[in-house]
Amino acid sequence: VAAGSLQCCCGRSSKHVDTLTKSQNECPLDDLSRKELNVKVKLCFVDLECLRVLDSLPRCGSTSEFRHPVTGEPNRNMCKEYHTFDRNSTCFIFISHRWCRPGHDCEGHPDNDKNDKIRLIVAACDAMKGVSIPENFGVACWMDFMCINQDGCPSYFFLKLLDGVMNVCDALLTPVVDVGHQSWSLPSQWDDCFAEYQAVEWKTYWSRSWCRLEALLAAVLPIEGNPI
């Protein structure tokens, strides 16, 4: 995989979050109708095999004529509902990440212009096969950009969904796009991976409250059902 590194840790559930916090893709609460506030957000995942054949991360959105202002790409809506996957032969992975190209409203994009992040995700999942994921298992990935309607109020709906998605995921994966990876070297022995992993994007990831919250939930909360 070109110019990148990855980190992976175990992932799990959460208590419901009732407060609406500010973020780059948030619309004001006053703009939400009562119908939108009460809408049931579907728990969806994208099959790893779909990501393998794509050149870029597929955006989830309800606007048919949408074209991303930076990439020019349309909505692809590749995610499928959780119940369509076989829980007994699928590893569900929560992608916790910082957007490579933050922007206002729909202008932001989670990957860089070389689409390094999608390749890191595929490479990381493949590397876990036969190690932490059984060889005969499929993999289903959850990412906000791919699995929540980006044409609505994604931050609000993410908070509504946080319980459900963390509760069923078997792992949390953090793809780190490290464009300066040649400027530092891995230690001969890891004593503190959080401090010794020198990727700039890794340090930036831990400076974000959203990212820290996701990692905390993944570390301390239990999985429901039959985890691998």
CSV table of C-alpha atoms in Angstrom, one decimal, residues 10-226:
chain,number,residue,atom,x,y,z
A,10,CYS,CA,-10.6,-4.4,19.6
A,11,GLY,CA,-13.9,-2.7,19.4
A,12,ARG,CA,-17.3,-2.6,21.1
A,13,SER,CA,-20.7,-1.0,22.3
A,14,SER,CA,-21.8,2.2,24.0
A,15,LYS,CA,-24.5,4.0,26.1
A,16,HIS,CA,-26.9,6.2,24.1
A,17,VAL,CA,-25.6,9.7,23.5
A,18,ASP,CA,-28.4,12.2,23.9
A,19,THR,CA,-26.5,15.5,23.2
A,20,LEU,CA,-25.9,16.9,19.8
A,21,THR,CA,-22.4,18.2,19.5
A,22,LYS,CA,-20.9,20.5,16.8
A,23,SER,CA,-19.0,18.9,13.9
A,24,GLN,CA,-18.0,19.7,10.4
A,25,ASN,CA,-21.0,18.0,8.8
A,26,GLU,CA,-23.7,18.9,11.3
A,27,CYS,CA,-26.9,20.8,10.6
A,28,PRO,CA,-28.6,22.8,13.4
A,29,LEU,CA,-31.1,20.9,15.5
A,30,ASP,CA,-33.7,23.6,14.7
A,31,ASP,CA,-33.6,22.6,11.0
A,32,LEU,CA,-34.7,19.0,11.8
A,33,SER,CA,-38.4,18.3,11.5
A,34,ARG,CA,-40.1,16.1,14.1
A,35,LYS,CA,-40.4,13.4,11.5
A,36,GLU,CA,-36.6,13.5,10.9
A,37,LEU,CA,-35.8,13.5,14.6
A,38,ASN,CA,-37.8,10.3,15.0
A,39,VAL,CA,-36.6,8.5,11.9
A,40,LYS,CA,-35.1,5.0,12.5
A,41,VAL,CA,-31.5,5.0,11.3
A,42,LYS,CA,-30.7,1.7,9.6
A,43,LEU,CA,-27.6,-0.1,10.7
A,44,CYS,CA,-25.6,-0.8,7.5
A,45,PHE,CA,-22.2,-2.1,6.5
A,46,VAL,CA,-20.2,-2.3,3.3
A,47,ASP,CA,-18.8,-5.6,2.2
A,48,LEU,CA,-15.0,-5.6,2.0
A,49,GLU,CA,-15.2,-7.2,-1.5
A,50,CYS,CA,-17.0,-4.1,-2.7
A,51,LEU,CA,-14.3,-1.9,-1.4
A,52,ARG,CA,-11.7,-4.1,-3.1
A,53,VAL,CA,-12.9,-3.4,-6.6
A,54,LEU,CA,-13.6,0.4,-6.0
A,55,ASP,CA,-11.1,3.2,-6.7
A,56,SER,CA,-12.5,5.4,-3.9
A,57,LEU,CA,-14.6,5.3,-0.8
A,58,PRO,CA,-18.3,5.1,-1.7
A,59,ARG,CA,-20.4,7.9,-0.4
A,60,CYS,CA,-23.8,7.2,1.2
A,61,GLY,CA,-26.4,9.8,0.3
A,62,SER,CA,-30.1,10.3,-0.6
A,63,THR,CA,-29.6,13.0,-3.3
A,64,SER,CA,-29.6,11.3,-6.7
A,65,GLU,CA,-28.1,14.3,-8.6
A,66,PHE,CA,-25.3,14.8,-6.0
A,67,ARG,CA,-21.7,15.3,-7.3
A,68,HIS,CA,-19.0,15.8,-4.7
A,69,PRO,CA,-17.6,19.3,-5.1
A,70,VAL,CA,-14.0,18.1,-4.7
A,71,THR,CA,-14.0,14.7,-6.4
A,72,GLY,CA,-16.9,15.0,-8.8
A,73,GLU,CA,-18.1,11.5,-7.7
A,74,PRO,CA,-21.8,10.7,-7.2
A,75,ASN,CA,-23.4,8.9,-4.3
A,76,ARG,CA,-22.9,5.2,-4.6
A,77,ASN,CA,-24.9,3.7,-1.7
A,78,MET,CA,-23.0,0.4,-1.5
A,79,CYS,CA,-23.9,-0.3,2.1
A,80,LYS,CA,-26.3,-3.1,3.0
A,81,GLU,CA,-28.4,-3.6,6.2
A,82,TYR,CA,-26.8,-5.6,9.0
A,83,HIS,CA,-29.3,-8.4,9.0
A,84,THR,CA,-28.4,-9.3,5.4
A,85,PHE,CA,-25.0,-10.5,6.5
A,86,ASP,CA,-24.4,-13.9,8.2
A,87,ARG,CA,-23.3,-13.1,11.8
A,88,ASN,CA,-21.8,-16.5,12.1
A,89,SER,CA,-19.4,-16.0,9.2
A,90,THR,CA,-18.8,-12.3,9.1
A,91,CYS,CA,-16.4,-10.1,10.9
A,92,PHE,CA,-17.8,-6.6,11.5
A,93,ILE,CA,-15.3,-3.8,11.6
A,94,PHE,CA,-15.8,-0.2,12.7
A,95,ILE,CA,-13.5,2.2,10.8
A,96,SER,CA,-12.4,5.0,13.2
A,97,HIS,CA,-10.6,7.7,11.4
A,98,ARG,CA,-10.0,11.4,10.9
A,99,TRP,CA,-11.1,12.8,7.5
A,100,CYS,CA,-8.0,13.5,5.3
A,101,ARG,CA,-9.8,16.5,3.7
A,102,PRO,CA,-12.1,18.1,6.2
A,103,GLY,CA,-14.5,20.6,4.8
A,104,HIS,CA,-17.8,22.5,5.4
A,105,ASP,CA,-21.0,20.5,4.8
A,106,CYS,CA,-20.5,18.2,1.8
A,107,GLU,CA,-17.1,19.6,0.8
A,108,GLY,CA,-15.2,17.3,3.1
A,109,HIS,CA,-13.8,13.9,2.1
A,110,PRO,CA,-12.4,11.1,4.3
A,111,ASP,CA,-9.6,10.1,1.9
A,112,ASN,CA,-6.8,12.0,0.2
A,113,ASP,CA,-6.5,12.7,-3.5
A,114,LYS,CA,-4.6,9.4,-4.0
A,115,ASN,CA,-7.3,7.3,-2.3
A,116,ASP,CA,-4.7,5.9,0.1
A,117,LYS,CA,-7.2,5.3,2.9
A,118,ILE,CA,-9.4,2.8,1.0
A,119,ARG,CA,-6.3,0.8,0.0
A,120,LEU,CA,-5.1,0.8,3.7
A,121,ILE,CA,-8.5,-0.5,4.8
A,122,VAL,CA,-8.5,-3.4,2.4
A,123,ALA,CA,-4.8,-4.2,3.1
A,124,ALA,CA,-5.4,-4.2,6.9
A,125,CYS,CA,-8.5,-6.4,6.7
A,126,ASP,CA,-6.5,-8.8,4.4
A,127,ALA,CA,-3.6,-8.8,6.9
A,128,MET,CA,-6.0,-9.8,9.8
A,129,LYS,CA,-7.3,-12.8,7.9
A,130,GLY,CA,-6.0,-16.0,9.5
A,131,VAL,CA,-4.7,-14.0,12.5
A,132,SER,CA,-7.6,-12.3,14.2
A,133,ILE,CA,-10.2,-13.1,11.6
A,134,PRO,CA,-10.9,-16.7,10.5
A,135,GLU,CA,-9.8,-17.4,7.0
A,136,ASN,CA,-13.3,-18.5,5.9
A,137,PHE,CA,-15.0,-15.3,7.2
A,138,GLY,CA,-16.2,-12.4,5.2
A,139,VAL,CA,-15.6,-8.8,6.4
A,140,ALA,CA,-18.1,-6.0,6.6
A,141,CYS,CA,-16.9,-2.4,7.3
A,142,TRP,CA,-18.7,0.5,8.9
A,143,MET,CA,-17.6,4.1,8.2
A,144,ASP,CA,-19.7,7.2,8.6
A,145,PHE,CA,-19.1,8.4,5.0
A,146,MET,CA,-20.1,5.0,3.6
A,147,CYS,CA,-23.0,4.0,5.9
A,148,ILE,CA,-24.8,7.2,7.0
A,149,ASN,CA,-26.8,9.5,4.8
A,150,GLN,CA,-24.4,12.4,4.1
A,151,ASP,CA,-27.1,14.5,2.5
A,152,GLY,CA,-29.1,14.6,5.8
A,153,CYS,CA,-27.7,15.5,9.2
A,154,PRO,CA,-24.9,12.8,9.5
A,155,SER,CA,-23.6,13.8,12.9
A,156,TYR,CA,-27.0,13.7,14.5
A,157,PHE,CA,-27.8,10.3,12.9
A,158,PHE,CA,-24.4,9.0,13.9
A,159,LEU,CA,-25.2,9.8,17.5
A,160,LYS,CA,-28.5,8.0,17.2
A,161,LEU,CA,-26.7,4.9,15.7
A,162,LEU,CA,-23.6,4.8,17.9
A,163,ASP,CA,-25.2,2.3,20.3
A,164,GLY,CA,-26.1,-0.2,17.6
A,165,VAL,CA,-23.0,-0.1,15.4
A,166,MET,CA,-20.5,-0.4,18.3
A,167,ASN,CA,-22.6,-3.1,19.8
A,168,VAL,CA,-22.1,-5.5,16.9
A,169,CYS,CA,-18.6,-4.7,15.7
A,170,ASP,CA,-15.9,-7.3,16.3
A,171,ALA,CA,-13.0,-4.8,15.9
A,172,LEU,CA,-12.2,-1.1,15.5
A,173,LEU,CA,-9.7,-0.3,12.8
A,174,THR,CA,-7.8,3.0,12.4
A,175,PRO,CA,-6.2,3.5,9.0
A,176,VAL,CA,-3.4,6.0,9.3
A,177,VAL,CA,-2.5,7.7,6.0
A,178,ASP,CA,1.2,8.4,6.7
A,179,VAL,CA,2.5,10.4,3.8
A,180,GLY,CA,5.8,11.1,5.7
A,181,HIS,CA,6.4,7.5,6.6
A,182,GLN,CA,10.0,7.6,5.2
A,183,SER,CA,10.9,10.3,7.8
A,184,TRP,CA,10.9,7.9,10.8
A,185,SER,CA,11.6,4.3,11.6
A,186,LEU,CA,9.8,1.6,13.6
A,187,PRO,CA,11.5,0.9,17.0
A,188,SER,CA,13.3,-2.4,17.3
A,189,GLN,CA,11.0,-3.2,20.2
A,190,TRP,CA,7.7,-1.7,21.0
A,191,ASP,CA,7.3,-0.4,24.6
A,192,ASP,CA,4.6,2.2,24.0
A,193,CYS,CA,2.9,2.1,20.6
A,194,PHE,CA,0.9,5.2,21.3
A,195,ALA,CA,4.0,7.3,21.9
A,196,GLU,CA,6.5,5.5,19.6
A,197,TYR,CA,4.3,5.4,16.5
A,198,GLN,CA,5.5,8.6,14.9
A,199,ALA,CA,3.1,9.1,12.1
A,200,VAL,CA,1.8,12.7,12.1
A,201,GLU,CA,-1.7,11.6,11.3
A,202,TRP,CA,-1.7,9.1,14.2
A,203,LYS,CA,-0.9,12.0,16.6
A,204,THR,CA,-3.6,14.1,15.0
A,205,TYR,CA,-6.1,11.3,15.3
A,206,TRP,CA,-5.7,11.2,19.1
A,207,SER,CA,-6.1,15.0,19.3
A,208,ARG,CA,-9.7,14.6,18.1
A,209,SER,CA,-12.4,14.1,20.7
A,210,TRP,CA,-14.6,12.0,18.4
A,211,CYS,CA,-11.7,9.6,17.7
A,212,ARG,CA,-10.8,9.3,21.4
A,213,LEU,CA,-14.5,8.6,22.2
A,214,GLU,CA,-14.7,5.8,19.6
A,215,ALA,CA,-11.4,4.2,20.8
A,216,LEU,CA,-12.6,4.4,24.5
A,217,LEU,CA,-15.9,2.7,23.7
A,218,ALA,CA,-14.1,0.0,21.7
A,219,ALA,CA,-11.8,-0.7,24.6
A,220,VAL,CA,-14.2,-1.0,27.4
A,221,LEU,CA,-17.7,-2.0,26.2
A,222,PRO,CA,-19.0,-5.5,25.5
A,223,ILE,CA,-20.1,-7.0,22.2
A,224,GLU,CA,-23.6,-8.3,21.8
A,225,GLY,CA,-24.4,-11.6,20.1
A,226,ASN,CA,-21.7,-14.1,19.0
